PDB file of C-alpha atoms in Angstrom:
ATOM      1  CA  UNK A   1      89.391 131.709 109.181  1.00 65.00           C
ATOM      2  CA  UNK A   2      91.273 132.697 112.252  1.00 75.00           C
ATOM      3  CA  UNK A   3      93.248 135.524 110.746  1.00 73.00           C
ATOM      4  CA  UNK A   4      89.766 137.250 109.916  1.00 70.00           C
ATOM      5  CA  UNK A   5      89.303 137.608 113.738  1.00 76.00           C
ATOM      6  CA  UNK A   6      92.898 137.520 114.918  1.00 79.00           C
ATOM      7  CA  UNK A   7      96.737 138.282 114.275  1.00 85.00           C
ATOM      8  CA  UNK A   8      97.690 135.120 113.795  1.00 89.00           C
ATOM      9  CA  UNK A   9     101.749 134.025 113.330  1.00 89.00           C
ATOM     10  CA  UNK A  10     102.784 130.913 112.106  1.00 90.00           C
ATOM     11  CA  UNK A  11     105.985 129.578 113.753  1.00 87.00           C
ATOM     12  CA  UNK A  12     107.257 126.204 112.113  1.00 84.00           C
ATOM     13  CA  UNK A  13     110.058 124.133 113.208  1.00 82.00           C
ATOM     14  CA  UNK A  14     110.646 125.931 117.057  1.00 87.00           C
ATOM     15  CA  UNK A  15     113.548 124.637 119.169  1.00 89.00           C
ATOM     16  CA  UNK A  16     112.076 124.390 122.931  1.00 89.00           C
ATOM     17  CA  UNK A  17     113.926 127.420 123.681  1.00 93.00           C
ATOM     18  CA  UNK A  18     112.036 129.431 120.992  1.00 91.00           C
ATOM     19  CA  UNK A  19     109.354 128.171 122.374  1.00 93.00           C
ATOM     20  CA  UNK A  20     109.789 129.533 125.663  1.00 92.00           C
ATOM     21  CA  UNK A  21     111.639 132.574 124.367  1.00 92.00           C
ATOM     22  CA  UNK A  22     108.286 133.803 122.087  1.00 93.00           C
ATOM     23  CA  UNK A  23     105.032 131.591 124.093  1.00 94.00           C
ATOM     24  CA  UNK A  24     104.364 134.677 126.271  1.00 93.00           C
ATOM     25  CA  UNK A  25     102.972 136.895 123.630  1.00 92.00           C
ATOM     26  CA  UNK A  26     100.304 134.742 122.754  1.00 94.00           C
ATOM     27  CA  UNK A  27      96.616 134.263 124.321  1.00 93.00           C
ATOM     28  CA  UNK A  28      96.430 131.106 122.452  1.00 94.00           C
ATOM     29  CA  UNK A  29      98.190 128.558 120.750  1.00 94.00           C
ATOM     30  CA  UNK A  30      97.484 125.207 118.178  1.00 92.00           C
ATOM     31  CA  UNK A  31      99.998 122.743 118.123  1.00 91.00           C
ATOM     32  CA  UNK A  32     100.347 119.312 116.272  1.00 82.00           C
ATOM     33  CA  UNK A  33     102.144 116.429 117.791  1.00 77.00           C
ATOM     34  CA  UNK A  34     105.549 117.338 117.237  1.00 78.00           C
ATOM     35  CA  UNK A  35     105.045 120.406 119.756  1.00 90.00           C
ATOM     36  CA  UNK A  36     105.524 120.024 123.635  1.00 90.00           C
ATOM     37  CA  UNK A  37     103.377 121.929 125.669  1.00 93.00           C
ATOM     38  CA  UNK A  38     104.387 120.642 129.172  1.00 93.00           C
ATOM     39  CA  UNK A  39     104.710 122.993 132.775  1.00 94.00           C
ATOM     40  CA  UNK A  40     107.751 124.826 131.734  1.00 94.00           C
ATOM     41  CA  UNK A  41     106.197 126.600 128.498  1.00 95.00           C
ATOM     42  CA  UNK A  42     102.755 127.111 130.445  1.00 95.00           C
ATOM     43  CA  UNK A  43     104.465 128.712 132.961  1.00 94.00           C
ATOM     44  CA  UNK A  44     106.453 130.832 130.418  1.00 93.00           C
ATOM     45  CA  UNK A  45     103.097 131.706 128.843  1.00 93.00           C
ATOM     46  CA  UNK A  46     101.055 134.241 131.396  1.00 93.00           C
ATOM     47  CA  UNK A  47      98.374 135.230 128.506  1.00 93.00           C
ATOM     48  CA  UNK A  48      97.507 131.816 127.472  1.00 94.00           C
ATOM     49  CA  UNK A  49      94.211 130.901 127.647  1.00 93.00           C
ATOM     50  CA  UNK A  50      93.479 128.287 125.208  1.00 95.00           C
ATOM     51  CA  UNK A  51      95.382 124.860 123.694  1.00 92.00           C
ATOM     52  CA  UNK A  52      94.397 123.286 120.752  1.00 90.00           C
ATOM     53  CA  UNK A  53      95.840 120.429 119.511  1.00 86.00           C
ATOM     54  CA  UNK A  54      94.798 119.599 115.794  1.00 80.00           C
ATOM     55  CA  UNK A  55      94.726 115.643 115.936  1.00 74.00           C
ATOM     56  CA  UNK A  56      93.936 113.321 118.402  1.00 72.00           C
ATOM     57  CA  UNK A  57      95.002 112.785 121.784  1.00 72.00           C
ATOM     58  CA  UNK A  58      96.671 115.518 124.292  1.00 81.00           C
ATOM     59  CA  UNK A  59     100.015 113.217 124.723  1.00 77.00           C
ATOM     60  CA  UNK A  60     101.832 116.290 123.839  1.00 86.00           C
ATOM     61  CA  UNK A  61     100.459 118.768 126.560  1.00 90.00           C
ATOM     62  CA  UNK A  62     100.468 118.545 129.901  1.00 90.00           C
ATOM     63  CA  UNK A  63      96.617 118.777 130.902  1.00 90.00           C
ATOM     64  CA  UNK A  64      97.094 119.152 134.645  1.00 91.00           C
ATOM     65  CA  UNK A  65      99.386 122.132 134.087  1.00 93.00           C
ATOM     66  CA  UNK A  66      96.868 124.032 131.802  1.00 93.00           C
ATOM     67  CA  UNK A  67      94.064 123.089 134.119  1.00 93.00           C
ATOM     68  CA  UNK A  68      95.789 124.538 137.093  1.00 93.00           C
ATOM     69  CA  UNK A  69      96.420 127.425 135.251  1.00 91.00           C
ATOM     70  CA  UNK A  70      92.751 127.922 134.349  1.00 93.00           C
ATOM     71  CA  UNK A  71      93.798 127.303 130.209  1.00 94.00           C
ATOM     72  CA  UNK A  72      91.353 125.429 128.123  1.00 92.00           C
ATOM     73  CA  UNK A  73      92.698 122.614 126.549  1.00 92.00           C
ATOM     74  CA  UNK A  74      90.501 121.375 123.149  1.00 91.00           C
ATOM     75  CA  UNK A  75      91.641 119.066 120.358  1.00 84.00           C
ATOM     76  CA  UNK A  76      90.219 117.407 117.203  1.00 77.00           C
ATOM     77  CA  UNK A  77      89.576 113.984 117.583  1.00 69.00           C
ATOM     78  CA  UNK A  78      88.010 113.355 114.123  1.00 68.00           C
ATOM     79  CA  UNK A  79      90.325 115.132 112.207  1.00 69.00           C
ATOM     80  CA  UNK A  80      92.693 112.701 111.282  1.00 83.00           C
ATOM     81  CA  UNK A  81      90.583 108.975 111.776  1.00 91.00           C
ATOM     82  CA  UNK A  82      90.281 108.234 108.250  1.00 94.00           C
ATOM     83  CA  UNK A  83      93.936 109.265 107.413  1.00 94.00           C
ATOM     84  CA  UNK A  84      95.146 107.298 110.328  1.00 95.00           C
ATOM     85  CA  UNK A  85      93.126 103.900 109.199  1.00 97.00           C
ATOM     86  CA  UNK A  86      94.148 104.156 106.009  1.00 97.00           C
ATOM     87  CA  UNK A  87      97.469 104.552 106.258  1.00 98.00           C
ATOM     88  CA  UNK A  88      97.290 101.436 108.936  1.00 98.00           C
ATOM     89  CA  UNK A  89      95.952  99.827 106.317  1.00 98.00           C
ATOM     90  CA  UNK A  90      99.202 100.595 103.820  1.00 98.00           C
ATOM     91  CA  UNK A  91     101.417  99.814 106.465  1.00 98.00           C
ATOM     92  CA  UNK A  92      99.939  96.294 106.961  1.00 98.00           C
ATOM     93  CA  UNK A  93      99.733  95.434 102.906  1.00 98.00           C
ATOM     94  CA  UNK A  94     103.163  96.906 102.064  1.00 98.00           C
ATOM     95  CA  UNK A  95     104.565  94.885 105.656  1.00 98.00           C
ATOM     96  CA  UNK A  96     102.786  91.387 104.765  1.00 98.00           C
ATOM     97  CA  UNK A  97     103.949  92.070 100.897  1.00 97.00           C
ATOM     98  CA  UNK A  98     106.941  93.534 101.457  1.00 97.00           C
ATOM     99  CA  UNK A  99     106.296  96.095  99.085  1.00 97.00           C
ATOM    100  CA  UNK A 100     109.282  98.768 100.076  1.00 97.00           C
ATOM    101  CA  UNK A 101     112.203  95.970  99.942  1.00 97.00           C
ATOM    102  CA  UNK A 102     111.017  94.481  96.788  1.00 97.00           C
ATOM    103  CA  UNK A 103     110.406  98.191  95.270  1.00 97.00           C
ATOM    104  CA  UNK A 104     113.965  99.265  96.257  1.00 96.00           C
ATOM    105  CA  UNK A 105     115.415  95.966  94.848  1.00 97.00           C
ATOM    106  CA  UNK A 106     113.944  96.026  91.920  1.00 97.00           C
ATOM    107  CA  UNK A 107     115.255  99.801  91.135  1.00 97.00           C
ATOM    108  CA  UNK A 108     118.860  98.721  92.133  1.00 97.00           C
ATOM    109  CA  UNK A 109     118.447  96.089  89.038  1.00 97.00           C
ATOM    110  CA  UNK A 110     118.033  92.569  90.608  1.00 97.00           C
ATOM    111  CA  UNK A 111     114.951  90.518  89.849  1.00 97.00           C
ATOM    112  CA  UNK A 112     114.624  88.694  93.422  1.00 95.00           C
ATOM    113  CA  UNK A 113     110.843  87.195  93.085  1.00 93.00           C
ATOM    114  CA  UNK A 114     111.319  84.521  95.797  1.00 93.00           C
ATOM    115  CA  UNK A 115     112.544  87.000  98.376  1.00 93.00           C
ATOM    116  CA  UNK A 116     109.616  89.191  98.495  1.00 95.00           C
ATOM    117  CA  UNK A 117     106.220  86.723  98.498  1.00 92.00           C
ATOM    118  CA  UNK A 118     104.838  87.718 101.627  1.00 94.00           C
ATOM    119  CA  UNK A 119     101.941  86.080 103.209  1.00 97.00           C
ATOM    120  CA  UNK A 120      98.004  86.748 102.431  1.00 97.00           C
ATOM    121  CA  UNK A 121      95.520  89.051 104.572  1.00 98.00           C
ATOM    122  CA  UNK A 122      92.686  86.822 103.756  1.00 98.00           C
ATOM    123  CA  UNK A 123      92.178  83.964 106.516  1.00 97.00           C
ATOM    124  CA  UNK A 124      94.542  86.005 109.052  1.00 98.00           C
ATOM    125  CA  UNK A 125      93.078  86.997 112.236  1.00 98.00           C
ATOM    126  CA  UNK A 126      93.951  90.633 113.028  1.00 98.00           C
ATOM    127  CA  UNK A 127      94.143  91.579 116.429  1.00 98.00           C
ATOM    128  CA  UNK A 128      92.999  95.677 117.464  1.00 98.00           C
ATOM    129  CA  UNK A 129      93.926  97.030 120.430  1.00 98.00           C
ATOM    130  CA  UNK A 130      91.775  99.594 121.114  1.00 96.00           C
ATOM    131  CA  UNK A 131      87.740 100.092 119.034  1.00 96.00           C
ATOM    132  CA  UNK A 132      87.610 103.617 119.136  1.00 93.00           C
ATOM    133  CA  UNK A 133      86.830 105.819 115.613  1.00 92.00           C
ATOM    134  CA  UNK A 134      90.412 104.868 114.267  1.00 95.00           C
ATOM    135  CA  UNK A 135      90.665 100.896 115.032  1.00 96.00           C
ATOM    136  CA  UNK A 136      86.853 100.462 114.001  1.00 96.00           C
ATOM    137  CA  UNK A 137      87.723 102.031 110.625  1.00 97.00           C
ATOM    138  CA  UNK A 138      90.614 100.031 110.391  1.00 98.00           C
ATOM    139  CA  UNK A 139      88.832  96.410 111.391  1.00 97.00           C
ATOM    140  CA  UNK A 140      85.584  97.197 108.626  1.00 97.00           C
ATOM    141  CA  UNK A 141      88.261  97.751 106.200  1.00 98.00           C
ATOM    142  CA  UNK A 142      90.086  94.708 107.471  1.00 98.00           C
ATOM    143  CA  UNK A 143      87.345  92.639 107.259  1.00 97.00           C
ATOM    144  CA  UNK A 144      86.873  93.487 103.834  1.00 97.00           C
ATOM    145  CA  UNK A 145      90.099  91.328 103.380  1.00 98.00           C
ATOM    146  CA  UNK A 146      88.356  88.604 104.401  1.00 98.00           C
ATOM    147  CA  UNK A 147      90.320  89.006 107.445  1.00 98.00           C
ATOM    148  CA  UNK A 148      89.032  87.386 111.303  1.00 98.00           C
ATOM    149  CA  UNK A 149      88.881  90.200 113.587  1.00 98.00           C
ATOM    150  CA  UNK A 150      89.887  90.423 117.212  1.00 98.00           C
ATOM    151  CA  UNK A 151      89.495  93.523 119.746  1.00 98.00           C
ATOM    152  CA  UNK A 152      90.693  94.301 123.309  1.00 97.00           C
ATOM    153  CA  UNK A 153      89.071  97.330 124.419  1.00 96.00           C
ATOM    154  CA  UNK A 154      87.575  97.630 127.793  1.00 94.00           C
ATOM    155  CA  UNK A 155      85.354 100.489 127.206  1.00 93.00           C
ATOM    156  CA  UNK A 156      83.052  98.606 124.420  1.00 94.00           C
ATOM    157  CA  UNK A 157      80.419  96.397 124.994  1.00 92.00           C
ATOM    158  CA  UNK A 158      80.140  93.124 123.588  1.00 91.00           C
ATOM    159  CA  UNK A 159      77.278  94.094 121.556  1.00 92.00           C
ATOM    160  CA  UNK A 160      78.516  96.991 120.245  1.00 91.00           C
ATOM    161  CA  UNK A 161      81.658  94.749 118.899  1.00 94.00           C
ATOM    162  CA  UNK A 162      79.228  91.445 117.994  1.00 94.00           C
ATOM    163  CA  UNK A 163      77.639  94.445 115.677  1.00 92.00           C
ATOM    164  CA  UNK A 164      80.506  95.363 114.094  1.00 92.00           C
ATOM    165  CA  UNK A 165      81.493  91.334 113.126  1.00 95.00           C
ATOM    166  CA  UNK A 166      84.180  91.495 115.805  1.00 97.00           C
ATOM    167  CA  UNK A 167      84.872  89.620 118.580  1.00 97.00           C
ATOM    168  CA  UNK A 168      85.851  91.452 121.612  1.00 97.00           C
ATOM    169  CA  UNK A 169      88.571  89.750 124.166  1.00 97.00           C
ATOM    170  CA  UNK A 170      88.938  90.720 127.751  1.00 96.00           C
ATOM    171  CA  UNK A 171      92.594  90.732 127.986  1.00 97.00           C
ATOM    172  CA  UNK A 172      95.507  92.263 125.948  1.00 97.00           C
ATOM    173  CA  UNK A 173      97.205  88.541 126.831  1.00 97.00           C
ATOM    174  CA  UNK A 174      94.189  86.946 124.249  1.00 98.00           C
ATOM    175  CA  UNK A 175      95.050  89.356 121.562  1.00 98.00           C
ATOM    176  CA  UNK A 176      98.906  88.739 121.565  1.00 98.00           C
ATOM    177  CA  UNK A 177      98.452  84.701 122.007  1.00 98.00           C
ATOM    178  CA  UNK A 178      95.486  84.730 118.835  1.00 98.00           C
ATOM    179  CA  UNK A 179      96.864  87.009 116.223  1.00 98.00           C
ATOM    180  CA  UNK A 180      98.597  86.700 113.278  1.00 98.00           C
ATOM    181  CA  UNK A 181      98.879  90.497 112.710  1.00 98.00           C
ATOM    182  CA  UNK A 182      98.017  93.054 115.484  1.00 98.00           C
ATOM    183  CA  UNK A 183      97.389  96.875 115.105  1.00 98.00           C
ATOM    184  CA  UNK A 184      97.698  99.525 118.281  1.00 98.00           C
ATOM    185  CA  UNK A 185      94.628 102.059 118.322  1.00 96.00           C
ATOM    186  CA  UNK A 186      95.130 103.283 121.579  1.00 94.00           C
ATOM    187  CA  UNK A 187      95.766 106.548 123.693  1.00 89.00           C
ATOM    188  CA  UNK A 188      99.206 106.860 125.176  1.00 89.00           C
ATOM    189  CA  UNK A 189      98.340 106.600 128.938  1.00 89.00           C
ATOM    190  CA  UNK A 190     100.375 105.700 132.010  1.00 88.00           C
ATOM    191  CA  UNK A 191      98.288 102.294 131.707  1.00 91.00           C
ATOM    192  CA  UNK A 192      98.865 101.899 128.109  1.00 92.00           C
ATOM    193  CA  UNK A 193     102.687 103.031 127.604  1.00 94.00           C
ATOM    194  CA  UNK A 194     104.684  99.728 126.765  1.00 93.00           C
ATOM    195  CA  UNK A 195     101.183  97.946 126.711  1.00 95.00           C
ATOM    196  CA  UNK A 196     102.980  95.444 124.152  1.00 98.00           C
ATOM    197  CA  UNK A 197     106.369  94.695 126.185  1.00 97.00           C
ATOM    198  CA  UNK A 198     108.949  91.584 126.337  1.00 97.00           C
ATOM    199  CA  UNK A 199     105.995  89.403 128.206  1.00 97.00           C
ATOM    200  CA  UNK A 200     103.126  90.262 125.671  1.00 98.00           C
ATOM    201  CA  UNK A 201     105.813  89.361 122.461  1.00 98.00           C
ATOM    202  CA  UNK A 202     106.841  85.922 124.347  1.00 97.00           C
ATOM    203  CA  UNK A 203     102.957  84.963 124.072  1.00 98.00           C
ATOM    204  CA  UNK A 204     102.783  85.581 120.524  1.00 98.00           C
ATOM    205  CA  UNK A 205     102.390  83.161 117.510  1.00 96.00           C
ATOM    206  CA  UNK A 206     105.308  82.647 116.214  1.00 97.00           C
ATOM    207  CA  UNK A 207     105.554  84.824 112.643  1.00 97.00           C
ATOM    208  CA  UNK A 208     103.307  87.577 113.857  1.00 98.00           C
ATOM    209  CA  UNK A 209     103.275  91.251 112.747  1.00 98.00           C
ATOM    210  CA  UNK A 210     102.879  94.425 114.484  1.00 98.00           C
ATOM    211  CA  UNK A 211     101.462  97.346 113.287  1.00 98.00           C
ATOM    212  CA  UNK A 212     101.246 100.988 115.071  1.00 98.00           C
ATOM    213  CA  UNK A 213      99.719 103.997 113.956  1.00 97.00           C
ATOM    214  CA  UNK A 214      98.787 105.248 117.134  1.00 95.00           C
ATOM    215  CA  UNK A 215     101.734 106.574 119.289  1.00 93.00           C
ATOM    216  CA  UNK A 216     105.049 105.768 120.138  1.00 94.00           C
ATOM    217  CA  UNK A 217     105.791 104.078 123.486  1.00 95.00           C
ATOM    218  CA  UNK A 218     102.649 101.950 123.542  1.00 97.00           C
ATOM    219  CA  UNK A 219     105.413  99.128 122.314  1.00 97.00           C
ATOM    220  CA  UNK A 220     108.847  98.571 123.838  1.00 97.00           C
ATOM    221  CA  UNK A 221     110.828  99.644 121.660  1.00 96.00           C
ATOM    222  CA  UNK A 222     113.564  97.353 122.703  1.00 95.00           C
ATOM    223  CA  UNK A 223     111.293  94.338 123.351  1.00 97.00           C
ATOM    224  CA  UNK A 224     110.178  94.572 119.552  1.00 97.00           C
ATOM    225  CA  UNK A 225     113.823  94.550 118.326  1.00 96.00           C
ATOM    226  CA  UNK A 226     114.419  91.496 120.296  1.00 96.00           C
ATOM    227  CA  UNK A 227     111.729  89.947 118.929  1.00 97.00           C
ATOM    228  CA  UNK A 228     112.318  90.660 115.458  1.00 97.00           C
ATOM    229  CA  UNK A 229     116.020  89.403 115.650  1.00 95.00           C
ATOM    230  CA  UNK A 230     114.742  86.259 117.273  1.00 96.00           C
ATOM    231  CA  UNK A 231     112.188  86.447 114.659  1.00 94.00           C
ATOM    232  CA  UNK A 232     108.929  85.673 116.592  1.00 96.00           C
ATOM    233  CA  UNK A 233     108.156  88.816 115.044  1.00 98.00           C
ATOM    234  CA  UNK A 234     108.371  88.744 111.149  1.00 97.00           C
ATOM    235  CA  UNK A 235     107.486  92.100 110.487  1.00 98.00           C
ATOM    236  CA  UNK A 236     106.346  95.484 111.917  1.00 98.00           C
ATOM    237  CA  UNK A 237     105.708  98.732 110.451  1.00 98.00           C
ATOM    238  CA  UNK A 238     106.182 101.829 112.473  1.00 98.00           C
ATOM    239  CA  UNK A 239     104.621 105.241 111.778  1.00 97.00           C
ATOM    240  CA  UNK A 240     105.429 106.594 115.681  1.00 96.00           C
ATOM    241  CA  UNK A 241     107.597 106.420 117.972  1.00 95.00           C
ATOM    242  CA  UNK A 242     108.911 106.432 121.506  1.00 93.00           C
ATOM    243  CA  UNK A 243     110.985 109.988 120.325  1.00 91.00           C
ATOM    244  CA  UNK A 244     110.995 111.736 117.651  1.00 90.00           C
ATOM    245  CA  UNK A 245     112.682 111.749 115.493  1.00 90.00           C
ATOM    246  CA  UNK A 246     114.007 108.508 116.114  1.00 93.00           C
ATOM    247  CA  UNK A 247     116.947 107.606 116.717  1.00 87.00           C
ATOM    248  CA  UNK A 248     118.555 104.716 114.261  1.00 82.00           C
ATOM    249  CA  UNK A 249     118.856 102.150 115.520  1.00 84.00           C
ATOM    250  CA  UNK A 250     118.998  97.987 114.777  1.00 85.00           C
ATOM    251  CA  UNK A 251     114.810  97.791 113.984  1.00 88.00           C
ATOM    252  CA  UNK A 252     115.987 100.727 111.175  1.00 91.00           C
ATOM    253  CA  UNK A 253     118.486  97.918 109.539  1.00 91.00           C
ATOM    254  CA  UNK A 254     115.628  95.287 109.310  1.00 94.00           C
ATOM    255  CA  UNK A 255     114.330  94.539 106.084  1.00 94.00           C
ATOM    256  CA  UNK A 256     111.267  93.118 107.976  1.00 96.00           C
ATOM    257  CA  UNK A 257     110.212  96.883 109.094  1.00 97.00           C
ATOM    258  CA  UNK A 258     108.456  99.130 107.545  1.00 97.00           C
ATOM    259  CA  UNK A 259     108.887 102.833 108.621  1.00 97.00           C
ATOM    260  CA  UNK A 260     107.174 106.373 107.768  1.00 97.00           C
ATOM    261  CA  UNK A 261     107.931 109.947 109.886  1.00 95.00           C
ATOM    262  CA  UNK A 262     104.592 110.163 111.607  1.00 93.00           C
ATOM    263  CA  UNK A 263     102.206 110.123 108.098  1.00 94.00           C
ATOM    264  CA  UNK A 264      99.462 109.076 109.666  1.00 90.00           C
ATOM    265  CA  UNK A 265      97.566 112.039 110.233  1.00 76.00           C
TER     266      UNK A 265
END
């Protein structure tokens, strides 16, 4: 559609420096997540008039930059919600199944049944950290599990959850101390960033499992490994992270994780 009004380029796969090197020919410019758009290239970038970001969230661009600039920033914030909720949804089935470490024994030859048995959805209480588009989607198809459904989100009313067959909590402490599995469907603020840290996994039943489809850095990183080693947490499956691409390290060597390159969208 665009190219009928526009030349339009398509540059996969820059390096920040090719960023900066070519981002000054352009009057606009649509990024995904994987694209920084922070002062340096906006300042590089004396044309640019408009941002869009196709997905969710501006994490990825630095707002107050492009504002002082006079740049529009827009995104697409229903783009992705059903993609993201559903692949929440695979992440927490293959996790409490353990569906990639049985598939990948099973195709090196053993026959390990009593390894890989995995605990139930049904009777679990699933705890969502933020009711927006994404974790509604992802607590009605939860509760189609049979599942008991917990919320933290301090922008919906109590109504508006009681509706929905949820029942909303007014701290992220009530989540972590109720849950048997708990999924992240927030924004990547400065409040939110390592929302679930060392304190918030040392309230936590025992055995719980952790689930984020949102963005990286809304869980220490380091906390969770800790965790997992101790093995308060039994599982967690990871579709973002703090960088990216990660960097391996000891949660990648965990049989208990689940991981995917940022599928969600």
């Amino acid at each position: 559609m665009l190219r009928g009004v526009a030349t339009v380029d398509v540059k996969l796969d820059l390096s920040p420096q090719n960023l900066l090197d070519v981002i000054g020919g352009y009057d606009a410019v649509i990024v995904r997540s994987a694209t920084k758009i922070d002062a340096e290239v906006i300042d590089n970038a004396p044309r640019l008039k408009v941002i869009g970001r196709a997905g969710t969230g501006f994490d990825n661009i630095d707002v107050d930059a492009a504002t002082r600039k006079g740049i529009l920033v827009v995104n697409a914030p229903e783009s992705n919600t059903l993609a993201a909720a559903e692949h929440t949804m695979a992440l927490l089935l293959a996790m409490a199944r353990n569906i990639p470490v049985a598939n990948a024994s099973l195709k090196a030859g053993r026959w390990e049944r009593s390894l890989f048995v995995g605990v139930e959805l049904h009777g679990k209480t699933l705890g969502v950290l933020g009711l927006g588009r994404i974790g509604t989607l992802v607590a009605q198809r939860a509760a189609a599990f049979g599942m008991r459904l917990l919320a933290y989100d301090p922008y919906v009313s109590r109504n508006r959850a009681a509706q929905l067959g949820i029942e909303l909590v007014e701290t992220v402490d009530q989540i972590c101390q109720q849950s048997d599995f708990i999924s992240v469907h927030l924004p990547k603020t400065s409040e939110t960033k390592a929302m679930l840290g060392a304190q918030q996994f040392s309230l936590m039943r025992p055995g719980v499992r952790i689930v984020n489809v949102a963005r990286g850095g809304l869980i220490d990183e380091v906390a969770l490994a800790d965790a997992l080693q101790t093995g308060k947490v039994a599982g967690a499956a990871l579709d973002v992270f703090d960088q990216e691409p990660p960097d391996p390290g000891p949660m990648f060597d965990n049989e208990a994780v689940v991981v995917t390159p940022h599928l969600g969208a």
